N, CA, C and O atoms as a printed pandas DataFrame, in Angstrom:
     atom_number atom_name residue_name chain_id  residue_number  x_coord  y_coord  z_coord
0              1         N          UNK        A               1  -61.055   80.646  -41.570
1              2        CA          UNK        A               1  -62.014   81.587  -41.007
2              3         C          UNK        A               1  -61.437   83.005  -41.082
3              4         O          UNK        A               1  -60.335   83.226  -40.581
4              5         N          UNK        A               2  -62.268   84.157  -41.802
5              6        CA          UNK        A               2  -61.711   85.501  -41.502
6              7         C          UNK        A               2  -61.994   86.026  -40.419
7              8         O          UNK        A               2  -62.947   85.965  -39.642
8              9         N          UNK        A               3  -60.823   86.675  -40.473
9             10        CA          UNK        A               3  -60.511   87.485  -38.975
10            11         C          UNK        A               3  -61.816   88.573  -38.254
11            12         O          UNK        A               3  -62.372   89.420  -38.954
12            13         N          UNK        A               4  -62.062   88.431  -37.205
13            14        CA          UNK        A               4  -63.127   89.199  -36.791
14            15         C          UNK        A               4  -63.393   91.029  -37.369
15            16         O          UNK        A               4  -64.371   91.505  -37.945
16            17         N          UNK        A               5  -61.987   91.761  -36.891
17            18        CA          UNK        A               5  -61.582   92.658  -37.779
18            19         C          UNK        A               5  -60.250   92.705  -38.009
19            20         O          UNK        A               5  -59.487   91.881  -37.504
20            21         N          UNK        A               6  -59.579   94.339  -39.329
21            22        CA          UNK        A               6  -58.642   93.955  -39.322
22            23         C          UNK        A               6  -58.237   95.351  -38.788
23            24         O          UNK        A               6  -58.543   96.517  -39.038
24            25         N          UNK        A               7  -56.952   94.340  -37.470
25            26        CA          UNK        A               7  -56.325   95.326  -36.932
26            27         C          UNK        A               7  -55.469   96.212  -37.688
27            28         O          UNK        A               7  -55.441   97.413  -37.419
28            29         N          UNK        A               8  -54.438   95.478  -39.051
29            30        CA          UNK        A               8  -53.838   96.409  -39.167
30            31         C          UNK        A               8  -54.452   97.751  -39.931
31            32         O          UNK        A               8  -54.233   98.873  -39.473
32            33         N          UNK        A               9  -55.055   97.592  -40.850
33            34        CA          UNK        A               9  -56.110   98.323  -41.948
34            35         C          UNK        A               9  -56.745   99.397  -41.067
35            36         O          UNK        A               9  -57.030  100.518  -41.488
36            37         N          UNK        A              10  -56.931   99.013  -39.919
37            38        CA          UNK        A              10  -57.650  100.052  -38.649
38            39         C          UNK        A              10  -56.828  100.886  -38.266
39            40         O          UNK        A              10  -56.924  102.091  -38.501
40            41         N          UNK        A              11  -55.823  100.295  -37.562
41            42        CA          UNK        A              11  -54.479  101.271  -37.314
42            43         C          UNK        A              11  -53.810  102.559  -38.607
43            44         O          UNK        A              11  -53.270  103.652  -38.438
44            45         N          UNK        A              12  -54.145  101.835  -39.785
45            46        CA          UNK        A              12  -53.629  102.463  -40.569
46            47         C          UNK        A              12  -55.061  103.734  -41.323
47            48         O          UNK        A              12  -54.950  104.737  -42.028
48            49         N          UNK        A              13  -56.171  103.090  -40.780
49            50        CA          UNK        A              13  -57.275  104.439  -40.892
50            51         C          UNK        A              13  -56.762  105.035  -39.936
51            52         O          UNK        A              13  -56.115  105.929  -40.481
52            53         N          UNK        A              14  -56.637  105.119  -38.935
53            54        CA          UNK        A              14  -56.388  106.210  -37.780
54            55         C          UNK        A              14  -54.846  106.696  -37.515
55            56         O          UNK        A              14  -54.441  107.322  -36.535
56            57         N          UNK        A              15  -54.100  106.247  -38.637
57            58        CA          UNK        A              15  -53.093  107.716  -38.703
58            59         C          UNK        A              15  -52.119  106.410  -38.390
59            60         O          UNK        A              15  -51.024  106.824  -38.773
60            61         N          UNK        A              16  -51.896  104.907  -37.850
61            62        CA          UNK        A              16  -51.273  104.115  -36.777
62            63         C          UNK        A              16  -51.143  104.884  -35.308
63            64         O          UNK        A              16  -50.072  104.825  -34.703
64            65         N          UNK        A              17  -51.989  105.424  -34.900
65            66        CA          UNK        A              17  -52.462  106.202  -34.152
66            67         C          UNK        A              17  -52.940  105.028  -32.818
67            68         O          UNK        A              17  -54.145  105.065  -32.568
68            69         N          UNK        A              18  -52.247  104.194  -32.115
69            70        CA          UNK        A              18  -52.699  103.291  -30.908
70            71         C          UNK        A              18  -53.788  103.979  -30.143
71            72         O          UNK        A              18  -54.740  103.263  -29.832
72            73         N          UNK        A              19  -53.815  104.963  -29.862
73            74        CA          UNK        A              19  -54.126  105.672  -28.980
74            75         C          UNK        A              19  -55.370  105.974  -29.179
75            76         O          UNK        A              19  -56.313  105.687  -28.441
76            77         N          UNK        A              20  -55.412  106.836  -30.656
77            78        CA          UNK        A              20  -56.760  106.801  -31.283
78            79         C          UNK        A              20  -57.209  105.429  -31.262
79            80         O          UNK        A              20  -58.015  105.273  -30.346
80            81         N          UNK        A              21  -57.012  104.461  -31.869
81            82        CA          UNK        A              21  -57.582  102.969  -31.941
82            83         C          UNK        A              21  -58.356  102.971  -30.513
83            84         O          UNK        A              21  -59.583  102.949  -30.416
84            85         N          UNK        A              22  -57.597  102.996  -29.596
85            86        CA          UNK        A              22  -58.526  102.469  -28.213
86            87         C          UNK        A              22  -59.389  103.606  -27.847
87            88         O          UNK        A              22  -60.073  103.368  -26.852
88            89         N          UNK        A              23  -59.578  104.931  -28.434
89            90        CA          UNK        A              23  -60.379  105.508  -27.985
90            91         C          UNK        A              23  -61.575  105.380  -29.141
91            92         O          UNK        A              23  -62.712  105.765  -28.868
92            93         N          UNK        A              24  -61.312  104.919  -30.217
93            94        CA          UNK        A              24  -62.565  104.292  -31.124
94            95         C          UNK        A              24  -62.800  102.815  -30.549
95            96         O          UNK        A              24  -63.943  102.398  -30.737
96            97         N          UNK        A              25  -62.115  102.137  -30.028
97            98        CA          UNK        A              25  -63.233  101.350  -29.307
98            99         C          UNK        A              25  -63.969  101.447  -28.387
99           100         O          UNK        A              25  -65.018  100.820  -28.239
100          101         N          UNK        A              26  -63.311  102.572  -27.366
101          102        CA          UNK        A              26  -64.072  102.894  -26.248
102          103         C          UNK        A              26  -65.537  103.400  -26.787
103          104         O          UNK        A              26  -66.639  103.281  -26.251
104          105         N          UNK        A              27  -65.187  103.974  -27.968
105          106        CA          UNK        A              27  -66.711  104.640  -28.490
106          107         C          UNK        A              27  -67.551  103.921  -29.235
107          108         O          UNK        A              27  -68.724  104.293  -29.262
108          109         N          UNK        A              28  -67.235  102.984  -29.845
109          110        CA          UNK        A              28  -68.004  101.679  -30.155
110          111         C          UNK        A              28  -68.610  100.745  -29.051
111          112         O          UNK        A              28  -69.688  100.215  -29.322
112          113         N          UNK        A              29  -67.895  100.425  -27.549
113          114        CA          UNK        A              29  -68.493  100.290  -26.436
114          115         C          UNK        A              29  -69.919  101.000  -25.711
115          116         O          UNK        A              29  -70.960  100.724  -25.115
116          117         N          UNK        A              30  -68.995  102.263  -26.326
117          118        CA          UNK        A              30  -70.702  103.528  -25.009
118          119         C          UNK        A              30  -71.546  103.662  -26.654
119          120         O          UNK        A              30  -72.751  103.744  -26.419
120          121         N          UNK        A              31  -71.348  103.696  -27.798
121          122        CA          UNK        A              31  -72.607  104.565  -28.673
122          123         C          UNK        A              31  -73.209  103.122  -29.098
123          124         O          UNK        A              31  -74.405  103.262  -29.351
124          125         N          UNK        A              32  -72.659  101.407  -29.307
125          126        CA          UNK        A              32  -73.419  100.743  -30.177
126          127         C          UNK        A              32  -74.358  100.198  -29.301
127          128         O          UNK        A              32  -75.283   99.604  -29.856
128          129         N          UNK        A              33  -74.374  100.251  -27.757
129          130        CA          UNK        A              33  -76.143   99.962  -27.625
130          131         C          UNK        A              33  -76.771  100.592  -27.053
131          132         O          UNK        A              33  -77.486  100.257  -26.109
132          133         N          UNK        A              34  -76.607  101.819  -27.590
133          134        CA          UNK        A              34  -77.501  103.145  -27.661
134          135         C          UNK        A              34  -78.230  103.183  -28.790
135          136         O          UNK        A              34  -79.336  103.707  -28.933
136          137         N          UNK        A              35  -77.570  102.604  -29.604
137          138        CA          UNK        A              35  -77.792  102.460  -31.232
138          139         C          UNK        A              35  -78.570  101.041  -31.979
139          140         O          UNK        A              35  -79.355  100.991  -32.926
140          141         N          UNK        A              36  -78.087  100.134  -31.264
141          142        CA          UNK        A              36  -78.826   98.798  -30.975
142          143         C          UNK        A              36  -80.195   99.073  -30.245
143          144         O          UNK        A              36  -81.186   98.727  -30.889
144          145         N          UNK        A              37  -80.381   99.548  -29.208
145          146        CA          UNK        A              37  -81.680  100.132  -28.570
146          147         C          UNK        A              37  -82.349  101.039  -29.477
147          148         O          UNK        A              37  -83.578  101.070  -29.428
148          149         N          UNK        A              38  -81.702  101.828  -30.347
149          150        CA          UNK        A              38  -82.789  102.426  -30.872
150          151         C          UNK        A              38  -82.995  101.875  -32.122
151          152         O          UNK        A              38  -84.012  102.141  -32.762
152          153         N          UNK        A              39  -82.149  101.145  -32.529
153          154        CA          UNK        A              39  -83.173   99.599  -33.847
154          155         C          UNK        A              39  -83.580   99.024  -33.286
155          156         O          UNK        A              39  -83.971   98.224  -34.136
156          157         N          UNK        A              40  -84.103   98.410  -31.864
157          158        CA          UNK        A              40  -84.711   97.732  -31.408
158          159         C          UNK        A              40  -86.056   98.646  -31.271
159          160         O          UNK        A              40  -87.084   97.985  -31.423
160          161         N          UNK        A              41  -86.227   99.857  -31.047
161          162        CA          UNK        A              41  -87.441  100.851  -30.454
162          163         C          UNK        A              41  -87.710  101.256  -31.792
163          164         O          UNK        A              41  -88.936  101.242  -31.899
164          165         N          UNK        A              42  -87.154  101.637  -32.948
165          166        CA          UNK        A              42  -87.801  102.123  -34.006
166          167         C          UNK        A              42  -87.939  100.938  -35.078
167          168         O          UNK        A              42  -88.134  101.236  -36.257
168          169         N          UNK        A              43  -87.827   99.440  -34.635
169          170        CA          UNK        A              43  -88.504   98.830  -35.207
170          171         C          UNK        A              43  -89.594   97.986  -35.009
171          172         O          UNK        A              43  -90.186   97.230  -35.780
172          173         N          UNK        A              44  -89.830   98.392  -33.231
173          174        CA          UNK        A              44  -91.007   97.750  -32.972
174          175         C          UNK        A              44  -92.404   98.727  -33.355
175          176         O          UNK        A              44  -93.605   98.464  -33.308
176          177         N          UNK        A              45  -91.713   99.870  -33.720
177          178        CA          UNK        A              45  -92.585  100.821  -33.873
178          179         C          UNK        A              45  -93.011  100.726  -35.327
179          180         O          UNK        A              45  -94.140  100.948  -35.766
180          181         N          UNK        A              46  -91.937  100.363  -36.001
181          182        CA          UNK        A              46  -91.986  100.174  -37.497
182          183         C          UNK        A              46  -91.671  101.775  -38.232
183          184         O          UNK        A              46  -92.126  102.136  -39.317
184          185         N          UNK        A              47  -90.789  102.582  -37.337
185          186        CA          UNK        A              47  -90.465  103.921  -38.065
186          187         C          UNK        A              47  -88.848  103.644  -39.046
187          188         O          UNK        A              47  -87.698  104.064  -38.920
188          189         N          UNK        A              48  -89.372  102.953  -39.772
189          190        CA          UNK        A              48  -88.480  102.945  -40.613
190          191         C          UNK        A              48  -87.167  103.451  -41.262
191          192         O          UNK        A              48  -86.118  102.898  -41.595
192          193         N          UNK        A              49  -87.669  104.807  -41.314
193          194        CA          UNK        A              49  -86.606  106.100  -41.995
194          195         C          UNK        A              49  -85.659  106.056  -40.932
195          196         O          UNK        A              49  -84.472  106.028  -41.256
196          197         N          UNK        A              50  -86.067  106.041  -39.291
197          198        CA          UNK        A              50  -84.870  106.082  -37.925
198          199         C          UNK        A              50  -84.583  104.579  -38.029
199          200         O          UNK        A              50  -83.494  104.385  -37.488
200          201         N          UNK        A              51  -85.155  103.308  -38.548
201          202        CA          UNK        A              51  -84.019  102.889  -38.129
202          203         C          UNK        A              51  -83.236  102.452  -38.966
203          204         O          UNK        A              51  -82.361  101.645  -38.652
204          205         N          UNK        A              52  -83.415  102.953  -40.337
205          206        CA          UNK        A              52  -82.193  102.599  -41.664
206          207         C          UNK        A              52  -81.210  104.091  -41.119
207          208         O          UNK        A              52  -80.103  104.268  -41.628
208          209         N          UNK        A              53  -81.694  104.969  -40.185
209          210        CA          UNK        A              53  -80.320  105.912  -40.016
210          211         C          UNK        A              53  -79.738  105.187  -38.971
211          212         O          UNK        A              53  -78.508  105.239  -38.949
212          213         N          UNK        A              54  -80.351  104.443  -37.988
213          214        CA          UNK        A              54  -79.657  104.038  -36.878
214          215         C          UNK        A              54  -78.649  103.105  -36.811
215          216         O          UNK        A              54  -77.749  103.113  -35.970
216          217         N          UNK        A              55  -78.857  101.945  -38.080
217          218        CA          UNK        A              55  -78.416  100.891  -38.537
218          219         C          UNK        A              55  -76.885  101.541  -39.366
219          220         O          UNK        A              55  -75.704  101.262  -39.159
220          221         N          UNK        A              56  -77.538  102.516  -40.369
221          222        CA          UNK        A              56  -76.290  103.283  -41.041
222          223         C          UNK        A              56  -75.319  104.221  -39.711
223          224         O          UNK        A              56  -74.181  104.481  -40.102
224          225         N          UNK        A              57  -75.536  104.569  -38.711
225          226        CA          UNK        A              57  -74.501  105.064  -37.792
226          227         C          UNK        A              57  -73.703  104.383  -37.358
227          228         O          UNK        A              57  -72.484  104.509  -37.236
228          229         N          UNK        A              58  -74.746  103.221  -36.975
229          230        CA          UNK        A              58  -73.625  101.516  -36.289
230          231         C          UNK        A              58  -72.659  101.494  -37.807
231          232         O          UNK        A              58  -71.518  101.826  -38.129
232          233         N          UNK        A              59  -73.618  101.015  -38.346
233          234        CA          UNK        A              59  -72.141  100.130  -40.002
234          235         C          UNK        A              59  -70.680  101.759  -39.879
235          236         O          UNK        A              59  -69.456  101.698  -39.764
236          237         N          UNK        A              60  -71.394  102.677  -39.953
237          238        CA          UNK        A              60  -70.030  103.874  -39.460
238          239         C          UNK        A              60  -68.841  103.612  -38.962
239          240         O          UNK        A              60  -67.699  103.668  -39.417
240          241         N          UNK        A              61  -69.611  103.119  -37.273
241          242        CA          UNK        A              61  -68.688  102.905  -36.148
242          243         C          UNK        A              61  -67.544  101.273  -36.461
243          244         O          UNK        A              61  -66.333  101.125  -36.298
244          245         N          UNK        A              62  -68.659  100.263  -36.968
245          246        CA          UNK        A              62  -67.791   99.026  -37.474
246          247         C          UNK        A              62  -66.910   98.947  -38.654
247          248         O          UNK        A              62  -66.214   98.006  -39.037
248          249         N          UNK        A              63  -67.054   99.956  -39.082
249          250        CA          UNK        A              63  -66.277  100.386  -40.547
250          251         C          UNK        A              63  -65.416  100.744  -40.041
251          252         O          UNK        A              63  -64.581  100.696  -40.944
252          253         N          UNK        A              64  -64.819  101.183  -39.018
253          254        CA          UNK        A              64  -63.809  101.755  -38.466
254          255         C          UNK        A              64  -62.867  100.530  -38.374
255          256         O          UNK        A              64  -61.701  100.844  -38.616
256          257         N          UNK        A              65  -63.042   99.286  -38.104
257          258        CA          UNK        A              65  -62.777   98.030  -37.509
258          259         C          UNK        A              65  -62.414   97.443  -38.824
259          260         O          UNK        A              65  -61.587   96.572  -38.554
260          261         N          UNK        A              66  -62.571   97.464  -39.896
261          262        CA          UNK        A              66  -62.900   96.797  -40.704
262          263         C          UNK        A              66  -63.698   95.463  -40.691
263          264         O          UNK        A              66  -63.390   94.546  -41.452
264          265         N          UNK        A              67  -64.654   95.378  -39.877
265          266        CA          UNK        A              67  -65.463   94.505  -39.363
266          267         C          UNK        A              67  -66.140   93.411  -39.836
267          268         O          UNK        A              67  -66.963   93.023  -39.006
268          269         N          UNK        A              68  -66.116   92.617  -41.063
269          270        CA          UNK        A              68  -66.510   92.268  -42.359
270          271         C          UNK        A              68  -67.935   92.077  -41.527
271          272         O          UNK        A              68  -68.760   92.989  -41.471
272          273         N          UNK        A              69  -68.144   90.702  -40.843
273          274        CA          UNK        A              69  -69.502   90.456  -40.417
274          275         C          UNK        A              69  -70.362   91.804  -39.512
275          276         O          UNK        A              69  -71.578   91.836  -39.701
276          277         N          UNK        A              70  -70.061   92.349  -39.032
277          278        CA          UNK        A              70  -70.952   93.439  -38.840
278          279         C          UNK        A              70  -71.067   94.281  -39.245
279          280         O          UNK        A              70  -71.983   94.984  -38.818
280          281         N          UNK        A              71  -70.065   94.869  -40.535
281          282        CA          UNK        A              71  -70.445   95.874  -41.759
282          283         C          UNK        A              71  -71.579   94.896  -42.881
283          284         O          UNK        A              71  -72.351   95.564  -43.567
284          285         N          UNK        A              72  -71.604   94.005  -42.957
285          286        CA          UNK        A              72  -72.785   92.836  -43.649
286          287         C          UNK        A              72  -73.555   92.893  -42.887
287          288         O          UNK        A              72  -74.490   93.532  -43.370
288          289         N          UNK        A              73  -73.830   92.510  -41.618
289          290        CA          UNK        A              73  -74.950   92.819  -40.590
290          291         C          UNK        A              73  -75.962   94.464  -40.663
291          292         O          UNK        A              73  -77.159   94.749  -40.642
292          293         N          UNK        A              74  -75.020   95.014  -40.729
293          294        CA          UNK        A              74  -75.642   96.773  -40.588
294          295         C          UNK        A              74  -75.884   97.119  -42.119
295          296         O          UNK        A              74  -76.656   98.050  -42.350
296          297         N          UNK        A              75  -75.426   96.605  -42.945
297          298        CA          UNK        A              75  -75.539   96.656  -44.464
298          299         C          UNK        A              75  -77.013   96.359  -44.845
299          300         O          UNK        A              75  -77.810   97.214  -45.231
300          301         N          UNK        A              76  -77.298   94.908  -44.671
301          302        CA          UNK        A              76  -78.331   94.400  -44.575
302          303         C          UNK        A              76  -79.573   94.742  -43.668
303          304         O          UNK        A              76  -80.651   94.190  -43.887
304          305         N          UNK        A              77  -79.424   95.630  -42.676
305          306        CA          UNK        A              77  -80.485   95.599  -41.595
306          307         C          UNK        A              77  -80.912   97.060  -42.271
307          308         O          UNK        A              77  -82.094   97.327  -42.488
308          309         N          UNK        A              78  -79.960   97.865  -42.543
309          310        CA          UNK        A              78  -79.995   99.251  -43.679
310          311         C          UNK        A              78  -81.062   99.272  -44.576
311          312         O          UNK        A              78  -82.133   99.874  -44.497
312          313         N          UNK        A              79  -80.511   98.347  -45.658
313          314        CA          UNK        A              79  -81.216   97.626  -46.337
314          315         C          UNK        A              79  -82.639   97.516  -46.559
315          316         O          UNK        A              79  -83.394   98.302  -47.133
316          317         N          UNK        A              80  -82.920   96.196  -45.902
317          318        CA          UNK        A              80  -84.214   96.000  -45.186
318          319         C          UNK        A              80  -85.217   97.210  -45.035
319          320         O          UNK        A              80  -86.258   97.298  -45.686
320          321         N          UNK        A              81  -84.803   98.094  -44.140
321          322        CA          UNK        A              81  -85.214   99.582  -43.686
322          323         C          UNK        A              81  -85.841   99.852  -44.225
323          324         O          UNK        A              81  -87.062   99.745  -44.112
324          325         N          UNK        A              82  -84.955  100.510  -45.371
325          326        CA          UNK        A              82  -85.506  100.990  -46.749
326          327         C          UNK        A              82  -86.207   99.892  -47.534
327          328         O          UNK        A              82  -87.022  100.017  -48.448
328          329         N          UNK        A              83  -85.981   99.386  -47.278
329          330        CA          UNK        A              83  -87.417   97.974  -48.950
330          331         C          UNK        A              83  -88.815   98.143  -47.548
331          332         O          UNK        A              83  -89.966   98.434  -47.875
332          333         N          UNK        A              84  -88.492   97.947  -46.335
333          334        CA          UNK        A              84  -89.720   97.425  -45.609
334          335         C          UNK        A              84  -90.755   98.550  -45.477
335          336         O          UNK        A              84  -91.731   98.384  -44.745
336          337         N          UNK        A              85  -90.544   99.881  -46.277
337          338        CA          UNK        A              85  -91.567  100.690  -46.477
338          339         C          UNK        A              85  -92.455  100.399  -47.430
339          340         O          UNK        A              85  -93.665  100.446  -47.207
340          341         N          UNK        A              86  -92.001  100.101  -48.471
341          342        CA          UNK        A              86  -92.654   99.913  -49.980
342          343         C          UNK        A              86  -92.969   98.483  -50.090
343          344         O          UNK        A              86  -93.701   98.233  -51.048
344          345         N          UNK        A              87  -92.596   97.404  -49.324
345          346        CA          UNK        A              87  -92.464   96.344  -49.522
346          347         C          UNK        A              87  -92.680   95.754  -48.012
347          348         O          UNK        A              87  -91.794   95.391  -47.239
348          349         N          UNK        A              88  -94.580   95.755  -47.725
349          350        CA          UNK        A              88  -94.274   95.535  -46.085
350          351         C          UNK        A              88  -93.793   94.111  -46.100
351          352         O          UNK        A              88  -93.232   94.040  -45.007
352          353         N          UNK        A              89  -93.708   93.305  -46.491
353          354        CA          UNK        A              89  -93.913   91.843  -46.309
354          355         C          UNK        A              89  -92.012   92.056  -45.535
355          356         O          UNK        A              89  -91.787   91.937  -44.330
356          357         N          UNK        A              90  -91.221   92.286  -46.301
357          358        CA          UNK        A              90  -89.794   92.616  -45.645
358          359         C          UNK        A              90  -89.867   92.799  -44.298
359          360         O          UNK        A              90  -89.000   92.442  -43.500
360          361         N          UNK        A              91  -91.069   93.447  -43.983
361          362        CA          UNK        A              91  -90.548   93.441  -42.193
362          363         C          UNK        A              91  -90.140   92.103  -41.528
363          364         O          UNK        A              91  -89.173   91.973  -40.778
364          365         N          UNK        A              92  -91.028   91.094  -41.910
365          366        CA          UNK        A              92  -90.651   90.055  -41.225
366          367         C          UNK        A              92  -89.077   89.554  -41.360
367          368         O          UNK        A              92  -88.709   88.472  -40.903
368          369         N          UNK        A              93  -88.181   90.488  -42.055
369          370        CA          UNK        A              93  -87.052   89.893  -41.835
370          371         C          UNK        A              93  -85.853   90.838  -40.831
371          372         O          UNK        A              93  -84.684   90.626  -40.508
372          373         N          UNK        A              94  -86.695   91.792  -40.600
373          374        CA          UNK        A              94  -86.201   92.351  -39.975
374          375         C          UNK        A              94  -85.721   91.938  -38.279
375          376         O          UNK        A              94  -84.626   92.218  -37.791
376          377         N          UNK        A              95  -86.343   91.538  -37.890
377          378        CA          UNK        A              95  -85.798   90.763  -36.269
378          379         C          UNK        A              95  -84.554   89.597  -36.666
379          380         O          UNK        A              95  -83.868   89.142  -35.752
380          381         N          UNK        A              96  -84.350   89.199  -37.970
381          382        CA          UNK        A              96  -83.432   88.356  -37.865
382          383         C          UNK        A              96  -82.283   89.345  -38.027
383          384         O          UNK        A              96  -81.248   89.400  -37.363
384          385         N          UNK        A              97  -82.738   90.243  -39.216
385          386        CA          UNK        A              97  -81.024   90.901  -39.528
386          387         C          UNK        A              97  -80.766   91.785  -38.421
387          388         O          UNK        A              97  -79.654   92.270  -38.213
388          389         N          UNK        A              98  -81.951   92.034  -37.591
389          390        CA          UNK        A              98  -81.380   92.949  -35.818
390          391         C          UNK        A              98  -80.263   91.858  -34.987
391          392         O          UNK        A              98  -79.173   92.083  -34.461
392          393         N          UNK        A              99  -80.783   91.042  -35.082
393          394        CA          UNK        A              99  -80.553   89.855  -34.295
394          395         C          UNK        A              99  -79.114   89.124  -34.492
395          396         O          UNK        A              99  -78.479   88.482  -33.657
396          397         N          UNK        A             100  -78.735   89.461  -36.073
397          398        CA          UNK        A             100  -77.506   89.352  -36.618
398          399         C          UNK        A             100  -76.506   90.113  -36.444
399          400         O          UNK        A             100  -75.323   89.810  -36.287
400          401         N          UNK        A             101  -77.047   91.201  -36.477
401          402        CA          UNK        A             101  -76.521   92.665  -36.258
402          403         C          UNK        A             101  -75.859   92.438  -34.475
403          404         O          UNK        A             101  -74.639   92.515  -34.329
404          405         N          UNK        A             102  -76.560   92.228  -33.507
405          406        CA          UNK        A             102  -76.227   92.339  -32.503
406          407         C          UNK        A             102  -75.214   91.037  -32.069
407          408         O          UNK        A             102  -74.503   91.108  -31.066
408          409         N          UNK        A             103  -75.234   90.207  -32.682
409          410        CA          UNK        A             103  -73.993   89.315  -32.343
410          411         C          UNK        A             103  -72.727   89.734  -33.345
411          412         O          UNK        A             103  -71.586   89.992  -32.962
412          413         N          UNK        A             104  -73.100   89.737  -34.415
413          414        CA          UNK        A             104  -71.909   90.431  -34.743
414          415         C          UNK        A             104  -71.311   91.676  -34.038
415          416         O          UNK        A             104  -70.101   91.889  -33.961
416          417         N          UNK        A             105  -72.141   92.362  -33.605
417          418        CA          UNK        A             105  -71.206   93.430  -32.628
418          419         C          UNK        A             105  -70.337   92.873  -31.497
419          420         O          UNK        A             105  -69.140   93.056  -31.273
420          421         N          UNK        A             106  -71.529   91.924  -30.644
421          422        CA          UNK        A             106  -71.026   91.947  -29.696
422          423         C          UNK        A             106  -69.643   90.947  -29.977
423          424         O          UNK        A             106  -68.698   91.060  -29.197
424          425         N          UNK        A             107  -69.572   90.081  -30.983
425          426        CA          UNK        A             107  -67.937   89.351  -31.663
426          427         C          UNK        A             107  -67.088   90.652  -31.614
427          428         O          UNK        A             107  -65.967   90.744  -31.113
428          429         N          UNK        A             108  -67.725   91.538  -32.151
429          430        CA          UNK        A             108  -66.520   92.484  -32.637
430          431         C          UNK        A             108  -65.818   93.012  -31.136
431          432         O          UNK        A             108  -64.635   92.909  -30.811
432          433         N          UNK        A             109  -67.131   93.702  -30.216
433          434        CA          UNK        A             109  -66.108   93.949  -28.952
434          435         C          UNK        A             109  -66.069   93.065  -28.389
435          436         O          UNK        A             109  -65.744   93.504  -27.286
436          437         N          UNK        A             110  -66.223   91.372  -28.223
437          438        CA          UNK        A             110  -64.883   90.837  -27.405
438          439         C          UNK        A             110  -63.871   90.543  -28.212
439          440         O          UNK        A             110  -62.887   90.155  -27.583
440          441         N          UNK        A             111  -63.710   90.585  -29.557
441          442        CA          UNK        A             111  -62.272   90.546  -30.335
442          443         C          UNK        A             111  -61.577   91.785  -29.709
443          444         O          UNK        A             111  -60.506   91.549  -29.151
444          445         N          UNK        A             112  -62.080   93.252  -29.715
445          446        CA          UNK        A             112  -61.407   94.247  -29.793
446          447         C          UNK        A             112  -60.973   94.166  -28.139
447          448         O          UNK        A             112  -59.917   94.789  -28.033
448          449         N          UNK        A             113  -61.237   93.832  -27.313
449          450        CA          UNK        A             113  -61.630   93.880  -25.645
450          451         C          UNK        A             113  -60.269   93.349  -25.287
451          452         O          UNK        A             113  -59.950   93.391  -24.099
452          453         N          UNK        A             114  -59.449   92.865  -26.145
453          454        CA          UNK        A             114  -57.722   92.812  -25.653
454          455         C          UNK        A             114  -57.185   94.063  -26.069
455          456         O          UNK        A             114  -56.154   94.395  -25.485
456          457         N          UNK        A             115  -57.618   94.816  -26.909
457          458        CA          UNK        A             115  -57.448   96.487  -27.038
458          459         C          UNK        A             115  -57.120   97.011  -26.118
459          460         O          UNK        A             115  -56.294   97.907  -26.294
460          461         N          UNK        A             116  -57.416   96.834  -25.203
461          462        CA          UNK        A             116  -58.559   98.155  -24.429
462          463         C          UNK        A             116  -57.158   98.369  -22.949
463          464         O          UNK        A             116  -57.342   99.176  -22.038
């Protein structure tokens, strides 16, 4: 099984910077369900354009992590976004890759949650 993220690859984006590390998780804590809420609100609405940006801010924050399953989660929900304009039938897949999206986060902060 691969690792939820990778610590060292993270440490070594942020300089091996400990310090920084726990204050990028703290910020992956307060911004991803601010960010989760608003793919949840701009896709019941079906505004598309906000929520392939909202989806692309999260994959940002998990990129930090090297996160494999929730950079694939936010990849895909991105994705989607963009085809489910031109291509309504795609919406219907959209509640799953939200839905994916949000457990993979929430894996990622209780992996990271001995960080902290």
């Amino acid at each position: 099984m691969a690792p939820i993220f990778d610590y060292s690859g993270s440490l070594r984006r942020m300089g091996n910077d400990r310090g920084l590390f726990q204050d990028m998780i703290l910020l992956l804590n307060e911004d991803a369900p601010q960010y989760l809420a608003a793919i949840h609100q701009t896709s019941g609405s079906q505004d598309y354009p906000s929520l392939k940006r909202a989806a692309h801010t999260l994959k940002g924050l998990v990129l930090n992590f090297g996160a494999t399953r929730a950079i694939s989660a936010a990849i895909a929900l991105e994705s989607l976004a963009q085809t489910a304009e031109r291509e309504p039938a795609e919406k219907n897949n959209i509640p799953g890759a939200i839905a994916e999206l949000e457990a993979a986060v929430a894996e990622l902060q209780r992996a990271l949650a001995e960080h902290c």
